[in-house]
Coordinates of C-alpha atoms in Angstrom, one line a residue:
V9 CA 95.0 90.1 162.1
H10 CA 98.2 88.4 163.1
G11 CA 101.2 90.7 163.3
L12 CA 103.3 88.7 160.9
D13 CA 100.5 88.4 158.3
A14 CA 99.8 92.2 158.5
E15 CA 103.5 92.9 158.0
A16 CA 103.7 90.6 155.0
E17 CA 100.6 92.2 153.4
L18 CA 102.1 95.7 154.0
A19 CA 105.3 94.5 152.3
N20 CA 103.3 93.2 149.3
I21 CA 101.5 96.6 149.0
L22 CA 104.7 98.6 149.2
S23 CA 106.6 96.5 146.7
A24 CA 103.7 96.5 144.2
E25 CA 103.6 100.3 144.5
I26 CA 107.3 100.6 143.8
L27 CA 107.0 98.3 140.8
G28 CA 104.0 100.4 139.5
E29 CA 106.1 103.6 139.8
I30 CA 109.0 102.0 137.9
N31 CA 106.7 100.9 135.2
R32 CA 105.3 104.4 134.9
E33 CA 108.8 105.9 134.6
V34 CA 109.7 103.4 131.9
I35 CA 106.6 104.2 129.8
R36 CA 107.0 107.9 130.3
S37 CA 110.7 107.7 129.2
I38 CA 109.8 105.7 126.1
N39 CA 107.2 108.2 125.0
E40 CA 109.5 111.1 125.7
L41 CA 112.4 109.6 123.7
A42 CA 110.3 108.1 120.9
K43 CA 110.6 109.6 117.4
V44 CA 107.5 111.4 116.1
G45 CA 105.6 109.0 113.7
T46 CA 105.3 109.9 110.1
A47 CA 102.8 107.3 108.8
G48 CA 99.9 109.8 108.7
V49 CA 99.4 113.0 106.7
A50 CA 100.0 115.2 109.7
K51 CA 103.3 114.3 111.3
G52 CA 102.8 112.5 114.6
V53 CA 99.0 112.4 114.3
L54 CA 96.9 109.6 112.9
A55 CA 93.3 110.9 112.3
L56 CA 90.5 108.4 112.2
A57 CA 87.2 109.4 110.5
P58 CA 83.9 109.1 112.5
S59 CA 82.0 105.8 112.1
S60 CA 79.5 107.5 109.8
G61 CA 82.2 108.8 107.4
S62 CA 83.7 107.2 104.4
A63 CA 87.3 108.1 105.0
G64 CA 89.7 106.0 107.0
P65 CA 93.0 107.1 108.7
D66 CA 94.3 110.1 106.9
G67 CA 92.1 109.8 103.9
G68 CA 92.2 106.0 103.4
S69 CA 89.1 104.2 102.3
G70 CA 86.7 102.6 104.9
R71 CA 83.1 101.6 104.4
W72 CA 82.5 100.9 108.1
Q73 CA 84.2 101.3 111.5
A74 CA 86.0 98.0 111.4
E75 CA 87.7 98.9 108.1
I76 CA 88.8 102.2 109.5
F77 CA 90.4 100.4 112.4
Q78 CA 92.1 98.1 110.0
G79 CA 93.7 101.2 108.4
L80 CA 95.0 102.1 111.9
A81 CA 96.6 98.7 112.3
F82 CA 98.2 99.2 108.8
R83 CA 99.6 102.6 109.8
L84 CA 101.2 101.1 112.9
E85 CA 102.7 98.4 110.8
Q86 CA 104.3 101.1 108.7
E87 CA 105.8 102.6 111.8
A88 CA 107.1 99.2 112.8
N89 CA 108.7 98.8 109.3
Q90 CA 110.3 102.3 109.7
I91 CA 111.9 101.2 113.0
A92 CA 113.6 98.4 111.0
K93 CA 114.9 100.8 108.4
D94 CA 116.2 103.3 111.1
T95 CA 117.9 100.7 113.4
R96 CA 118.8 97.9 111.0
R97 CA 118.1 95.6 113.9
G98 CA 114.4 94.6 113.4
K99 CA 110.9 95.9 112.9
G100 CA 108.7 97.0 115.7
N101 CA 107.3 94.1 117.7
Y102 CA 105.2 95.7 120.4
V103 CA 102.7 98.6 120.9
I104 CA 102.1 100.7 124.0
C105 CA 98.8 102.5 123.6
S106 CA 95.7 103.9 125.4
S107 CA 92.8 101.5 126.2
N108 CA 90.6 103.0 123.4
V109 CA 93.3 102.4 120.8
A110 CA 93.7 98.9 122.0
A111 CA 89.9 98.4 121.7
A112 CA 90.0 99.7 118.2
L113 CA 92.8 97.3 117.3
S114 CA 90.8 94.5 118.8
A115 CA 87.8 95.4 116.7
A116 CA 89.9 95.4 113.6
G117 CA 91.4 92.0 114.3
S118 CA 88.2 90.2 115.3
M119 CA 85.9 91.6 112.6
A120 CA 88.1 91.6 109.5
Y121 CA 88.2 87.9 108.6
G122 CA 86.2 84.7 109.0
S123 CA 86.4 82.8 112.3
G124 CA 89.2 80.6 111.0
Q125 CA 91.5 83.6 110.3
E126 CA 90.8 85.8 113.2
A127 CA 93.7 87.5 115.0
A128 CA 94.8 86.5 118.5
S129 CA 92.3 87.8 121.0
L130 CA 92.9 91.1 122.7
A131 CA 91.7 91.5 126.3
V132 CA 91.5 95.3 127.0
D133 CA 91.1 96.1 130.7
N134 CA 92.3 99.3 132.2
A135 CA 92.1 97.9 135.8
G136 CA 93.7 94.5 135.0
N137 CA 96.9 93.3 133.3
T138 CA 98.5 95.8 131.0
F139 CA 99.3 93.1 128.5
A140 CA 96.2 93.1 126.2
G141 CA 97.2 90.4 123.6
T142 CA 98.9 89.9 120.3
L143 CA 97.9 91.3 116.9
K144 CA 97.8 89.1 113.8
N145 CA 101.1 90.6 112.6
G146 CA 102.8 89.4 115.8
M147 CA 103.1 92.7 117.6
K148 CA 102.2 92.5 121.3
V149 CA 99.9 95.2 122.6
Y150 CA 100.3 96.7 126.1
V151 CA 97.7 99.1 127.5
D152 CA 98.8 102.3 129.3
P153 CA 96.1 102.5 132.1
Y154 CA 97.0 106.1 133.0
A155 CA 97.1 107.5 129.5
G156 CA 95.5 111.0 129.4
Y157 CA 95.1 111.1 125.7
E158 CA 94.8 108.6 122.8
Y159 CA 98.1 107.5 121.5
A160 CA 100.1 104.5 120.2
T161 CA 103.9 104.0 120.5
V162 CA 105.5 101.3 118.4
G163 CA 108.7 99.9 119.8
Y164 CA 111.3 97.2 119.1
K165 CA 113.1 94.9 121.5
G166 CA 115.4 92.1 120.3
T167 CA 116.2 88.8 121.9
N168 CA 119.4 90.2 123.2
S169 CA 119.0 92.2 126.4
Y170 CA 121.2 94.9 124.9
D171 CA 119.1 95.2 121.8
A172 CA 116.6 97.8 123.1
G173 CA 116.1 101.5 123.0
I174 CA 116.5 102.0 126.8
Y175 CA 118.0 100.0 129.5
Y176 CA 116.6 99.3 133.0
C177 CA 119.6 98.5 135.3
P178 CA 118.6 97.6 138.9
Y179 CA 121.4 97.9 141.4
V180 CA 119.4 96.8 144.5
P181 CA 116.0 95.6 143.4
L182 CA 114.3 96.0 146.8
T183 CA 115.6 96.7 150.3
Q184 CA 113.4 96.5 153.4
L185 CA 114.0 99.0 156.2
K186 CA 112.5 98.8 159.7
A187 CA 112.4 101.5 162.3
V188 CA 110.5 102.6 165.4
N189 CA 108.8 106.0 165.8
A190 CA 110.5 107.8 168.6
G191 CA 107.4 109.5 169.8
T192 CA 104.8 106.7 169.6
F193 CA 107.1 103.6 169.5
Q194 CA 105.0 102.5 166.6
P195 CA 106.9 100.2 164.3
K196 CA 107.6 101.5 160.8
V197 CA 108.4 99.6 157.6
G198 CA 109.9 101.1 154.4
F199 CA 111.3 99.9 151.1
K200 CA 113.8 101.4 148.8
T201 CA 115.2 100.5 145.4
R202 CA 118.2 101.7 143.4
Y203 CA 118.3 101.4 139.6
G204 CA 119.4 103.2 136.4
L205 CA 117.3 104.0 133.4
V206 CA 119.3 105.2 130.3
S207 CA 119.0 105.3 126.6
N208 CA 120.9 103.0 124.3
P209 CA 123.9 105.2 123.3
F210 CA 123.8 103.9 119.7
A211 CA 120.1 104.8 119.4
V212 CA 120.5 108.5 119.0
E213 CA 121.5 110.6 116.1
S214 CA 124.0 113.3 117.5
D215 CA 126.3 114.0 120.4
A216 CA 123.8 116.6 121.7
A217 CA 121.0 114.0 121.6
I218 CA 123.2 111.5 123.4
T219 CA 123.9 114.0 126.2
E220 CA 120.2 114.8 126.5
A221 CA 119.0 111.2 126.2
L222 CA 121.2 109.9 129.0
G223 CA 118.5 111.1 131.4
T224 CA 114.9 109.9 131.5
V225 CA 113.9 113.1 129.6
G226 CA 115.5 113.7 126.2
A227 CA 115.0 114.7 122.6
R228 CA 112.6 112.6 120.5
T229 CA 115.4 111.0 118.6
N230 CA 115.4 107.3 119.7
P231 CA 114.7 105.2 116.6
Y232 CA 113.7 102.2 118.6
F233 CA 110.3 103.9 119.3
R234 CA 107.8 105.8 117.2
R235 CA 104.9 107.6 118.8
N236 CA 101.6 108.9 117.2
I237 CA 98.6 110.6 118.7
I238 CA 95.4 108.9 117.5
A239 CA 92.7 111.3 116.8
G240 CA 89.0 110.4 116.4
V241 CA 88.9 107.1 118.4

């Protein structure tokens, strides 16, 4: 392989790895700062009945699995509406969730109505793009490929770049550094980035919460996000 081509490929790999790590930090921060959802009977937990049962999410009716998944979509819609009430900025317009939850939402959207009224298609793929598609209520669905449990976080982001729960502020997006190993004279290539990730100071409820939320780990008080564990998927 030509030296310049190999160096370019290595640069692409390193920059993709850095971007992936930043994405993980953003998702982790959103989930740590999100308010605990209250749409279900148990706070922060939406329980789905097994496919053979007659109960939907938290006791709702459901004759078959698709109707139970429709109930899940409705509960997430309730969380989106609660975001609008808490922030007075707008209702939740995206969902970050595990792949199985995204698959359940896909089943609810594709099986609930006739072919002329189906929701926008959802493409759930853990190994591919994290954007899965758009629900019929307009909320965009993003898959968390590294989720260790089934969950769904509803969030809101406005058209203004300042109308969000957290801010990603890059100082130096990507800087390439080259060096030579003093022992082997082997060339080395490295990349670094500098950025800030902080909560919206108006999106917390108390001075103590503001102090804690200024880091990536803080109290679950950010009204721009609401998180629920999804049981029974």
